[in-house]
Coordinates of C-alpha atoms and ligand atoms in Angstrom, one line a residue:
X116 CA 19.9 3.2 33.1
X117 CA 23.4 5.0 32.2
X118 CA 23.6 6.8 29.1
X119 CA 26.4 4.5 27.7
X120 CA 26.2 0.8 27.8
X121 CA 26.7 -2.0 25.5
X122 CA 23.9 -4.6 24.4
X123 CA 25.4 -8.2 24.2
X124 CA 23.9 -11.4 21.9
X125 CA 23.7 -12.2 18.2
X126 CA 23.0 -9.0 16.5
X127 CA 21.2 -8.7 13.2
X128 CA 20.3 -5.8 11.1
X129 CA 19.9 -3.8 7.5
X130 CA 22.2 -1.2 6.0
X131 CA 20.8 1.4 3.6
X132 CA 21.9 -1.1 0.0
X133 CA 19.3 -3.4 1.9
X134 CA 22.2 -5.5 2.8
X135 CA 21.2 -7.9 6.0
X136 CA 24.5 -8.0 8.3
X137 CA 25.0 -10.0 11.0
X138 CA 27.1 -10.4 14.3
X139 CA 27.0 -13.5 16.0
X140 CA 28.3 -12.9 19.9
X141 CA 29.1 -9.3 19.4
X142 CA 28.7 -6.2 21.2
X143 CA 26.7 -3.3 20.4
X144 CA 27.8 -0.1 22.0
X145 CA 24.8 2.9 22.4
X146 CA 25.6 6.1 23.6
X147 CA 23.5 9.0 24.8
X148 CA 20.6 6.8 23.3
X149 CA 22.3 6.1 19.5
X150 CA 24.3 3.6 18.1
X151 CA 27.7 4.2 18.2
X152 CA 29.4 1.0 16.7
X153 CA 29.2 -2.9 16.5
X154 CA 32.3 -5.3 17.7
X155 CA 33.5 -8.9 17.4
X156 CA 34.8 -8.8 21.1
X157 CA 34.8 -6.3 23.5
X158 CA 37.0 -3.8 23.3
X159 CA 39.2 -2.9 26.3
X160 CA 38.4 0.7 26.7
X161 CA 34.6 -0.5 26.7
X162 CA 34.9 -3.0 29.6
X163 CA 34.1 -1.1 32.3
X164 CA 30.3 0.1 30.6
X165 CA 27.5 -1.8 32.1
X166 CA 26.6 -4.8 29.9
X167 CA 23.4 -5.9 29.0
X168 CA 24.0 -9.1 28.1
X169 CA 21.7 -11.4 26.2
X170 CA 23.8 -14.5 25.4
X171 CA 22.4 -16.6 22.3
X172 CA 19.5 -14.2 21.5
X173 CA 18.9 -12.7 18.6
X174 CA 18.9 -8.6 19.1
X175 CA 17.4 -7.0 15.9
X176 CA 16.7 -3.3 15.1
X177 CA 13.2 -2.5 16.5
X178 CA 10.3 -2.9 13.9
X179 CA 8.3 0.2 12.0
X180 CA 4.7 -0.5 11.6
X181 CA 3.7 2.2 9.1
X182 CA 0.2 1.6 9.0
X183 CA -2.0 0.2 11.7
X184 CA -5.9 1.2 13.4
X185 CA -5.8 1.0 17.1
X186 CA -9.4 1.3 16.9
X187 CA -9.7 -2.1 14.9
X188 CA -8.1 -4.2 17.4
X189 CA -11.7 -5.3 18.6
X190 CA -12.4 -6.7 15.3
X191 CA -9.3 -8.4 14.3
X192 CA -10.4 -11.5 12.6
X193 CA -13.5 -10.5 11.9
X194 CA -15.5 -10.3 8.9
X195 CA -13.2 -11.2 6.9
X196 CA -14.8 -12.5 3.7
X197 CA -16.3 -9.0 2.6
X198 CA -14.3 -7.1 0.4
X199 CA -13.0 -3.4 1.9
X200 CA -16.7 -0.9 1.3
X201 CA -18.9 -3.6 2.7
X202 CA -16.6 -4.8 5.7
X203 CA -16.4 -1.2 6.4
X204 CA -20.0 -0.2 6.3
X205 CA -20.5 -3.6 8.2
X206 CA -17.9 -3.9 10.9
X207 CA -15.5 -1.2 10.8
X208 CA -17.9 2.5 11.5
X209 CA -20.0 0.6 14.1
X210 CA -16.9 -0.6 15.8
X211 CA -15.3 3.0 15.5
X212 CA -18.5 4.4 16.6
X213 CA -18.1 2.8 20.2
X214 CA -15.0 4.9 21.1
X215 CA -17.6 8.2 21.9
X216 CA -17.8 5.9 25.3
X217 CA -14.5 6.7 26.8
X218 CA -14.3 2.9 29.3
X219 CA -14.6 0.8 25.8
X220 CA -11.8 2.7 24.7
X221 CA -9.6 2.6 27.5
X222 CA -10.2 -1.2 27.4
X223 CA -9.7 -1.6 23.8
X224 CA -6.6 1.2 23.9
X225 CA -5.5 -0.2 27.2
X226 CA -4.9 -4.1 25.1
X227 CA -3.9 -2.6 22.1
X228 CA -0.8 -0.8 23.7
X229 CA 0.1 -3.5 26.2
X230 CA 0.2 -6.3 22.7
X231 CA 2.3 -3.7 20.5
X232 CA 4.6 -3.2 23.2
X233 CA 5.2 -7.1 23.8
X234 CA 5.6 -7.5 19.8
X235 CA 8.5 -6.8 17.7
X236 CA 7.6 -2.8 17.4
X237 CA 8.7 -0.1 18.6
X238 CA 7.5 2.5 16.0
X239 CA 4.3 2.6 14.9
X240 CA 2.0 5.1 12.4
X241 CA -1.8 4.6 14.0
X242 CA -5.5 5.4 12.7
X243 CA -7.9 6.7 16.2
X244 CA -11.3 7.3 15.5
X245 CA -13.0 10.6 15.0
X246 CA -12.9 11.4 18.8
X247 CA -11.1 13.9 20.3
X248 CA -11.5 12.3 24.3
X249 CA -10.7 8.2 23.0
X250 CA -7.9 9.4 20.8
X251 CA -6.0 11.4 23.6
X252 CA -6.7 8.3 26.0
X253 CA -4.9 6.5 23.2
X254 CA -2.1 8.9 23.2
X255 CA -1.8 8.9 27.0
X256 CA -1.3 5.3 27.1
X257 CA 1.4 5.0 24.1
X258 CA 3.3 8.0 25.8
X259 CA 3.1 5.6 28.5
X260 CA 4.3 2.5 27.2
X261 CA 7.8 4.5 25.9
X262 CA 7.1 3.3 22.3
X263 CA 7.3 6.4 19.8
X264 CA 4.6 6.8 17.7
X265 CA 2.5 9.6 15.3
X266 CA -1.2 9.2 16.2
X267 CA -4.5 10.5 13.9
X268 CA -7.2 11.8 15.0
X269 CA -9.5 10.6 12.1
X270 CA -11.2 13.0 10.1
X271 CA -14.4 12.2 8.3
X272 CA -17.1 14.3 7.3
X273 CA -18.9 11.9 3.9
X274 CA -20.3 8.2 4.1
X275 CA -19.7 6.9 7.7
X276 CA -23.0 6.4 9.0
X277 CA -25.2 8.0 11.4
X278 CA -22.8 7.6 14.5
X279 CA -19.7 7.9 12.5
X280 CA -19.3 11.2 10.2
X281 CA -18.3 14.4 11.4
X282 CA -21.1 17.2 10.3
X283 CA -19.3 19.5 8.0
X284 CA -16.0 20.4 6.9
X285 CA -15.8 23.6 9.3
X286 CA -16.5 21.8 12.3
X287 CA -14.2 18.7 11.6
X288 CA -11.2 21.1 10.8
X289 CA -11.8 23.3 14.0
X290 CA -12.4 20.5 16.0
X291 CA -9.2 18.8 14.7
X292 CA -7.3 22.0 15.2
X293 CA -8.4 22.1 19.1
X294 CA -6.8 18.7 19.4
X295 CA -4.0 19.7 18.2
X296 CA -3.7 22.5 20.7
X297 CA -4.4 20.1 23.2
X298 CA -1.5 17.6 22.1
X299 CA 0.6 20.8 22.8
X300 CA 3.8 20.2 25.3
X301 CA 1.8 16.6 26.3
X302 CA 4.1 14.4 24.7
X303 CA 7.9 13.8 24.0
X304 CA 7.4 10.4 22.1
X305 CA 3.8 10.8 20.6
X306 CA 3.1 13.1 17.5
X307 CA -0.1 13.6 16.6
X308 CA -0.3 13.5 12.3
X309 CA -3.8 14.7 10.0
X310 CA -5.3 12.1 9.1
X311 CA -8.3 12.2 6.6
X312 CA -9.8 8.2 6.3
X313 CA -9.5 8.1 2.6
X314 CA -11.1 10.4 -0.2
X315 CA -14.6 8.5 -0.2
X316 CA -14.8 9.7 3.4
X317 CA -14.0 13.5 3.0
X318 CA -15.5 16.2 1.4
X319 CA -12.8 18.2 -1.2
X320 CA -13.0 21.3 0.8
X321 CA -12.4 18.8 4.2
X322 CA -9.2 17.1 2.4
X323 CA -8.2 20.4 1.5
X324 CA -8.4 22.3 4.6
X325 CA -6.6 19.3 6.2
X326 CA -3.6 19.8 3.7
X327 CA -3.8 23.3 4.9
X328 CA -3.4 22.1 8.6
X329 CA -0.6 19.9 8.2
X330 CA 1.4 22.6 6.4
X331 CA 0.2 25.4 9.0
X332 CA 1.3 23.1 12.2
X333 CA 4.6 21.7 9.9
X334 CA 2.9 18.1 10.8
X335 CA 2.7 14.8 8.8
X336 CA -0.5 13.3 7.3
X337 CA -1.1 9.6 6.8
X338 CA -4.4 8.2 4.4
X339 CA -5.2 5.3 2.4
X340 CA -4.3 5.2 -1.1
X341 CA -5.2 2.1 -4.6
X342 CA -6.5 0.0 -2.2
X343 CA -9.7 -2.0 -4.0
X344 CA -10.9 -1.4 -7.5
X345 CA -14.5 -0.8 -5.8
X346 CA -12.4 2.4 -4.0
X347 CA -10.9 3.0 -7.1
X348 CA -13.9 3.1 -9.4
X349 CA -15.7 5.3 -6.4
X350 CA -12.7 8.2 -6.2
X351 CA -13.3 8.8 -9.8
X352 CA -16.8 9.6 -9.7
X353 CA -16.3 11.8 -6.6
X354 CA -13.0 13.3 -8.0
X355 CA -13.5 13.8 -12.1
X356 CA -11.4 16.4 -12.5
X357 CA -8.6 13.9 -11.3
X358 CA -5.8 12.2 -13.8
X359 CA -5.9 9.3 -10.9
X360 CA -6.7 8.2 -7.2
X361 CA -3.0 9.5 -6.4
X362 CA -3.1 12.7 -8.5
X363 CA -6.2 13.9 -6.2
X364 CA -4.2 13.8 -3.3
X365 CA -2.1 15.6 -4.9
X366 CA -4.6 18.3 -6.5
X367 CA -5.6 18.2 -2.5
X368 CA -2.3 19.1 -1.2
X369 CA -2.2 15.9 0.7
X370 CA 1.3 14.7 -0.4
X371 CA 3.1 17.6 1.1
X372 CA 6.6 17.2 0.6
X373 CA 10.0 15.0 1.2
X374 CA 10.5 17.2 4.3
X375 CA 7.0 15.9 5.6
X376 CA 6.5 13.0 4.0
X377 CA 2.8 11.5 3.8
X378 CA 1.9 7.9 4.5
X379 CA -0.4 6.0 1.7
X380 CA -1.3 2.9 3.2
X381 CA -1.8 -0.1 -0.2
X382 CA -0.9 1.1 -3.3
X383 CA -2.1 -2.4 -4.6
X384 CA -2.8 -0.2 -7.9
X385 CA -0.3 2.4 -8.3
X386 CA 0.6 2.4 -11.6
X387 CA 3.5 4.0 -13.0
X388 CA 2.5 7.5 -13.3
X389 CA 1.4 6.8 -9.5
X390 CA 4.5 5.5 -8.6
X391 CA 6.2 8.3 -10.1
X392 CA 4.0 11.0 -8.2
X393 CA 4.5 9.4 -5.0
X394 CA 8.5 9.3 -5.7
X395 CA 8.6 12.6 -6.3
X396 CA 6.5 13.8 -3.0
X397 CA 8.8 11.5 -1.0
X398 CA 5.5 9.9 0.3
X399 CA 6.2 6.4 1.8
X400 CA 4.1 3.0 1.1
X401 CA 2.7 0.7 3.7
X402 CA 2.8 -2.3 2.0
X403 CA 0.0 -4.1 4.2
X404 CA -0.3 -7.6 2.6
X405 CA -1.9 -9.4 5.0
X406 CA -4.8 -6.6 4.9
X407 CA -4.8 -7.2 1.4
X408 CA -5.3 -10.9 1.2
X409 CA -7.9 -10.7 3.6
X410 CA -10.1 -8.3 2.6
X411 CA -9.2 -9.5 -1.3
X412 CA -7.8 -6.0 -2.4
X413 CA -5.3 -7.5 -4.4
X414 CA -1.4 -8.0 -4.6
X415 CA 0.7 -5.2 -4.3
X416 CA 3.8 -4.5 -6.4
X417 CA 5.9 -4.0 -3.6
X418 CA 9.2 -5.5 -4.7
X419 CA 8.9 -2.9 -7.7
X420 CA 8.4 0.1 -5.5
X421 CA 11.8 -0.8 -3.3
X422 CA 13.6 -1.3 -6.3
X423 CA 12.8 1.8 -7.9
X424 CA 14.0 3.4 -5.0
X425 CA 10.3 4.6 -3.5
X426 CA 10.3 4.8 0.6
X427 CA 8.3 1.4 1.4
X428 CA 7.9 0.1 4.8
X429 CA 5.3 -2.8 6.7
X430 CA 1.6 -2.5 8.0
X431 CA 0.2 -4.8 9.9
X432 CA -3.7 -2.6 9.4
X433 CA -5.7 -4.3 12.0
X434 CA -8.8 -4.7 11.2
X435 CA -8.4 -5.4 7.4
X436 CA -5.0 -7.1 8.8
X437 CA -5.3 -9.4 11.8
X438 CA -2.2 -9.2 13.3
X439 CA -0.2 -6.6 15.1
X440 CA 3.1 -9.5 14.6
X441 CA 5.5 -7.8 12.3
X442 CA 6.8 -11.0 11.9
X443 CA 3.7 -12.4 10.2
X444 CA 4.0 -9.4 8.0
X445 CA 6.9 -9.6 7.0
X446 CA 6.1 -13.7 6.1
X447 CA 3.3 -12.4 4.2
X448 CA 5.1 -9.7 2.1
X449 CA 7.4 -13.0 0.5
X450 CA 4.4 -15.2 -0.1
X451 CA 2.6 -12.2 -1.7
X452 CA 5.5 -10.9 -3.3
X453 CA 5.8 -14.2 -5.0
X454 CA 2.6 -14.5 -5.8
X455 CA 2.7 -11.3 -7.9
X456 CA 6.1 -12.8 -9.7
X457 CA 4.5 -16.2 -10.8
X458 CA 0.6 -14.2 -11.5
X459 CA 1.0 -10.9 -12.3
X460 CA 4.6 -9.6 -13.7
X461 CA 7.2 -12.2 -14.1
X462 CA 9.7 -9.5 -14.0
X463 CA 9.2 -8.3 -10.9
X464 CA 11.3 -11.0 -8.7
X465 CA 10.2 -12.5 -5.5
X466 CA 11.2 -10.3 -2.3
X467 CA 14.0 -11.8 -0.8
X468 CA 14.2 -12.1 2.9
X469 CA 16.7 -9.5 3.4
X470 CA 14.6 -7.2 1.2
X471 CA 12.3 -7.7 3.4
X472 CA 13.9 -7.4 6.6
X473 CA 14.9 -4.5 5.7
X474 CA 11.3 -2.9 4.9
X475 CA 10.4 -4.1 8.6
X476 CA 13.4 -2.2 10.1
X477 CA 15.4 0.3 7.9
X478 CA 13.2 0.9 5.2
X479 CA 9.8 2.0 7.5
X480 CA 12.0 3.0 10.2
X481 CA 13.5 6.3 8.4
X482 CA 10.1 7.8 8.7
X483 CA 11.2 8.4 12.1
X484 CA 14.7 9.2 11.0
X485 CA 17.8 7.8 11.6
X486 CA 16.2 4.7 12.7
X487 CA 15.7 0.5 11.8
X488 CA 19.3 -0.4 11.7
X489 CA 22.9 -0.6 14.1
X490 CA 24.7 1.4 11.9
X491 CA 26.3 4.0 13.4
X492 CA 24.2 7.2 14.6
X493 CA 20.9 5.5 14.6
X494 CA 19.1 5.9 17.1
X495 CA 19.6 2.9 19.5
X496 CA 15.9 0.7 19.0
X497 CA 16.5 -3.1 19.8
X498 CA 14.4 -5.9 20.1
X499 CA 15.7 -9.0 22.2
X500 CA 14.0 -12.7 20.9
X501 CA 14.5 -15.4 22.6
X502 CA 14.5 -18.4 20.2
X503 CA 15.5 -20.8 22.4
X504 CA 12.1 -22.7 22.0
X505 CA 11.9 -22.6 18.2
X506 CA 12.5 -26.7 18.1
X507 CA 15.3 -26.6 15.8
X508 CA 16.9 -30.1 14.7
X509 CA 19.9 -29.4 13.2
X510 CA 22.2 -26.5 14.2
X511 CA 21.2 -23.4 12.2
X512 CA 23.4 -20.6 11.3
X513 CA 22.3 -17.0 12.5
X514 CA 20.6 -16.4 9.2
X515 CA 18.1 -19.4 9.5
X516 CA 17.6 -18.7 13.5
X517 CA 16.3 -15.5 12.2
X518 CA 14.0 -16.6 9.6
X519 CA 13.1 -19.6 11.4
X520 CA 12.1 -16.9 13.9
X521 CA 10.1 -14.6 11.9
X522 CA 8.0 -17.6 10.3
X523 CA 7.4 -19.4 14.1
X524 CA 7.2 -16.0 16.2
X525 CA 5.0 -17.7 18.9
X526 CA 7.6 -20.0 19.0
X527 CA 9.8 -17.0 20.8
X528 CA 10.0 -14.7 23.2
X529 CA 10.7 -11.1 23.1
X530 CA 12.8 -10.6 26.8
X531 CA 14.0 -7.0 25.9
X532 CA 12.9 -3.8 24.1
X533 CA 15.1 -0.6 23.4
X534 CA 13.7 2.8 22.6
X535 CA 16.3 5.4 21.7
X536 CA 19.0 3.4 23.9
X537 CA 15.8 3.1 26.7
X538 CA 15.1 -0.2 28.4
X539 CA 11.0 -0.2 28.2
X540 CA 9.4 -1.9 31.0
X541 CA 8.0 -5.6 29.5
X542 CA 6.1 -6.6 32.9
Ligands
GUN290 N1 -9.9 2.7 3.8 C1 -10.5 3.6 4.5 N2 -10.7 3.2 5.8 C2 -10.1 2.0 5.9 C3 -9.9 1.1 7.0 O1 -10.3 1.4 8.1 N3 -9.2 0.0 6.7 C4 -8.8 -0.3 5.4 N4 -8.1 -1.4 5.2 N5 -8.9 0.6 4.4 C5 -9.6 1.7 4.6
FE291 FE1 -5.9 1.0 7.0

């Protein structure tokens, strides 16, 4: 595909006040893979650019899924009605256990990557398993698929289970050091990031260590944070020493910096003073409600950490969650953000749907950078739906299409995907 070109249909997307813009039958130009402006009509001096032209679609801003298990995707669905220790002990580490046979998890890999890359996403933060061989395979394919990713080995050394802890904290970091060395010069849109599970599942010289790592090799590092008061109640006993859940991360090093930011996956129980810590760290939330419901963590505050200005983006966490749809997501981020309104803090308002568009695009997306939006210089990422099949009776403005859309997504059709201003390959 040329360089330069100029995407044609009914573009939506977010600016950074969380603004939701829109474009009916307008032209979006991308150059050397970045967005380089939007138009009404095409201009003259454009005309001669190749035109991808997707008439009466809507084109969005690819989606960010900040928080996601690959190695889950076998037990989406299932289990459902245990809360997050049990459903772990019980369906999670014996599922994560299978990926030391390399043919499960190329099947399991193999469906994982060919469903995210016919969703809505294009980026993606992902939980492996504790395997070095299953969690390259992973890689290989998502390199593959053109979709750009960061990719955890997971390290666990406490609490998994026979066939599911690593032995010590030695051996995990050395082992998750030769992975790294072996993710050297492999990939241009796949970075691998530390990953310890959560504190229950690592030792304090393990979280450490990893801490160490991340800084060493200038890398990210993702973990779950406030997910389940059973968690919670559990990460004090093992961390006394610690003012809260958040505050041994931080004693661990794990926050790194705003340079490097950290992903906490939940925060269904950051408080203020967690809130605050996280702010200051430049660590971003995935706000994973549909995980949440499920599993019955709870309701996060979500609406409260975008308004206060923290970096929150969506999760779809297969297996608590059971969808890799963004869409759904982002329909369950309004019906749990309301929820919290009416049950648990009336002055936190209901999210509204551009609020929330924009954590789906913009808002998870600029933990990849200049990324979830059309606004000039952003990297060009584009999803084409096709909503002609949403049953619509009377005529709906743009605005409606959209969120008619992202409530009926099986109702539509994703025809086109754009990564950095490259067509991917749908077939
Ligand atoms: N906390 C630690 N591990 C997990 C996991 O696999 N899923 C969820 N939802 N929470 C976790
Ligand atoms: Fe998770």
């Amino acid at each position: 595909m040329e360089e330069t070109f100029v995407i044609h249909g009914d573009l939506l997307w977010s600016d950074e006040d969380r603004e939701l813009l829109m474009l009916e039958d307008g032209y979006l130009l991308v150059e050397e893979g970045r967005c380089a402006g939007v138009f009404p009509t095409l201009p003259e001096s454009l005309s001669e650019l190749p035109l991808e032209d997707y008439s009466h679609c809507l084109v969005l801003p690819g989606m960010t899924d900040l928080h996601t298990h690959a190695s889950q995707y076998g037990i989406r669905g299932l289990g459902l009605d245990e809360e997050l220790l049990v459903w772990l002990k019980k369906y999670t580490f014996p599922e994560e256990a299978r990926f030391s046979d390399l043919s499960y998890a190329k099947r399991m890999y193999t469906a994982f990557t060919e469903d995210l890359l016919h969703g809505w996403t294009t980026r993606a933060v992902i939980f492996a398993t504790l395997h070095t061989e299953s969690t390259l395979l992973l890689m290989d394919l998502l390199e593959k698929s053109g979709l750009v990713t960061c990719v955890g080995r997971v390290n666990m050394n406490r609490d998994g289970g026979e066939n599911l802890c690593e032995s010590d904290a030695e051996t995990a970091l050395r082992d998750t050091e030769e992975w790294l060395d072996r993710c050297k010069g492999r990939y241009t849109n796949t970075t691998p990031i530390i990953t310890p599970r959560f504190i229950p599942s690592c030792t304090d010289d393990l979280m450490k260590g990893l801490s160490e790592i991340a800084e060493k090799y200038g890398l990210r590092l993702q973990s779950h944070l406030s997910e389940n008061p059973g968690e919670i109640e559990l990460v004090k006993k093992l961390v006394p020493a610690a003012a809260s859940y958040g505050a041994a991360y931080e004693d661990f090093g794990s926050l790194l910096n705003p340079e490097t930011p950290a992903v906490m996956a939940h925060c269904v129980y950051s408080d203020e003073a967690e809130e605050a810590l996280i702010m200051k760290h430049g660590t971003y939330i995935a706000h994973c409600p549909g995980s949440n419901m499920n599993i019955a963590s709870g309701i996060a505050p979500a609406a409260r950490f975008l308004r206060d200005g923290a970096h929150i983006g969506l999760g779809t966490d297969i297996g608590g969650g059971s969808t890799l749809a963004l869409p759904v997501t982002m329909k369950e981020a309004m019906q749990s953000s309301c929820l919290y309104w009416r049950l648990c803090d009336s002055n936190v308002k209901p999210l509204s749907f551009a609020e929330t568009f924009y954590m789906a695009t913009l808002g998870g997306g600029s933990y990849f950078g200049k990324v979830g939006s059309f606004l000039k210089g952003y990297e060009a990422d584009a999803v084409v739906i096709d909503d002609t099949d949403t049953r619509n009776g009377q005529a709906l403005s743009l605005l409606e299409r959209l969120e008619r859309s992202v409530y009926t997504p099986s109702a539509c059709r994703v025809s086109a995907k754009y990564v950095r201003g490259r067509r991917l390959n749908l077939s």
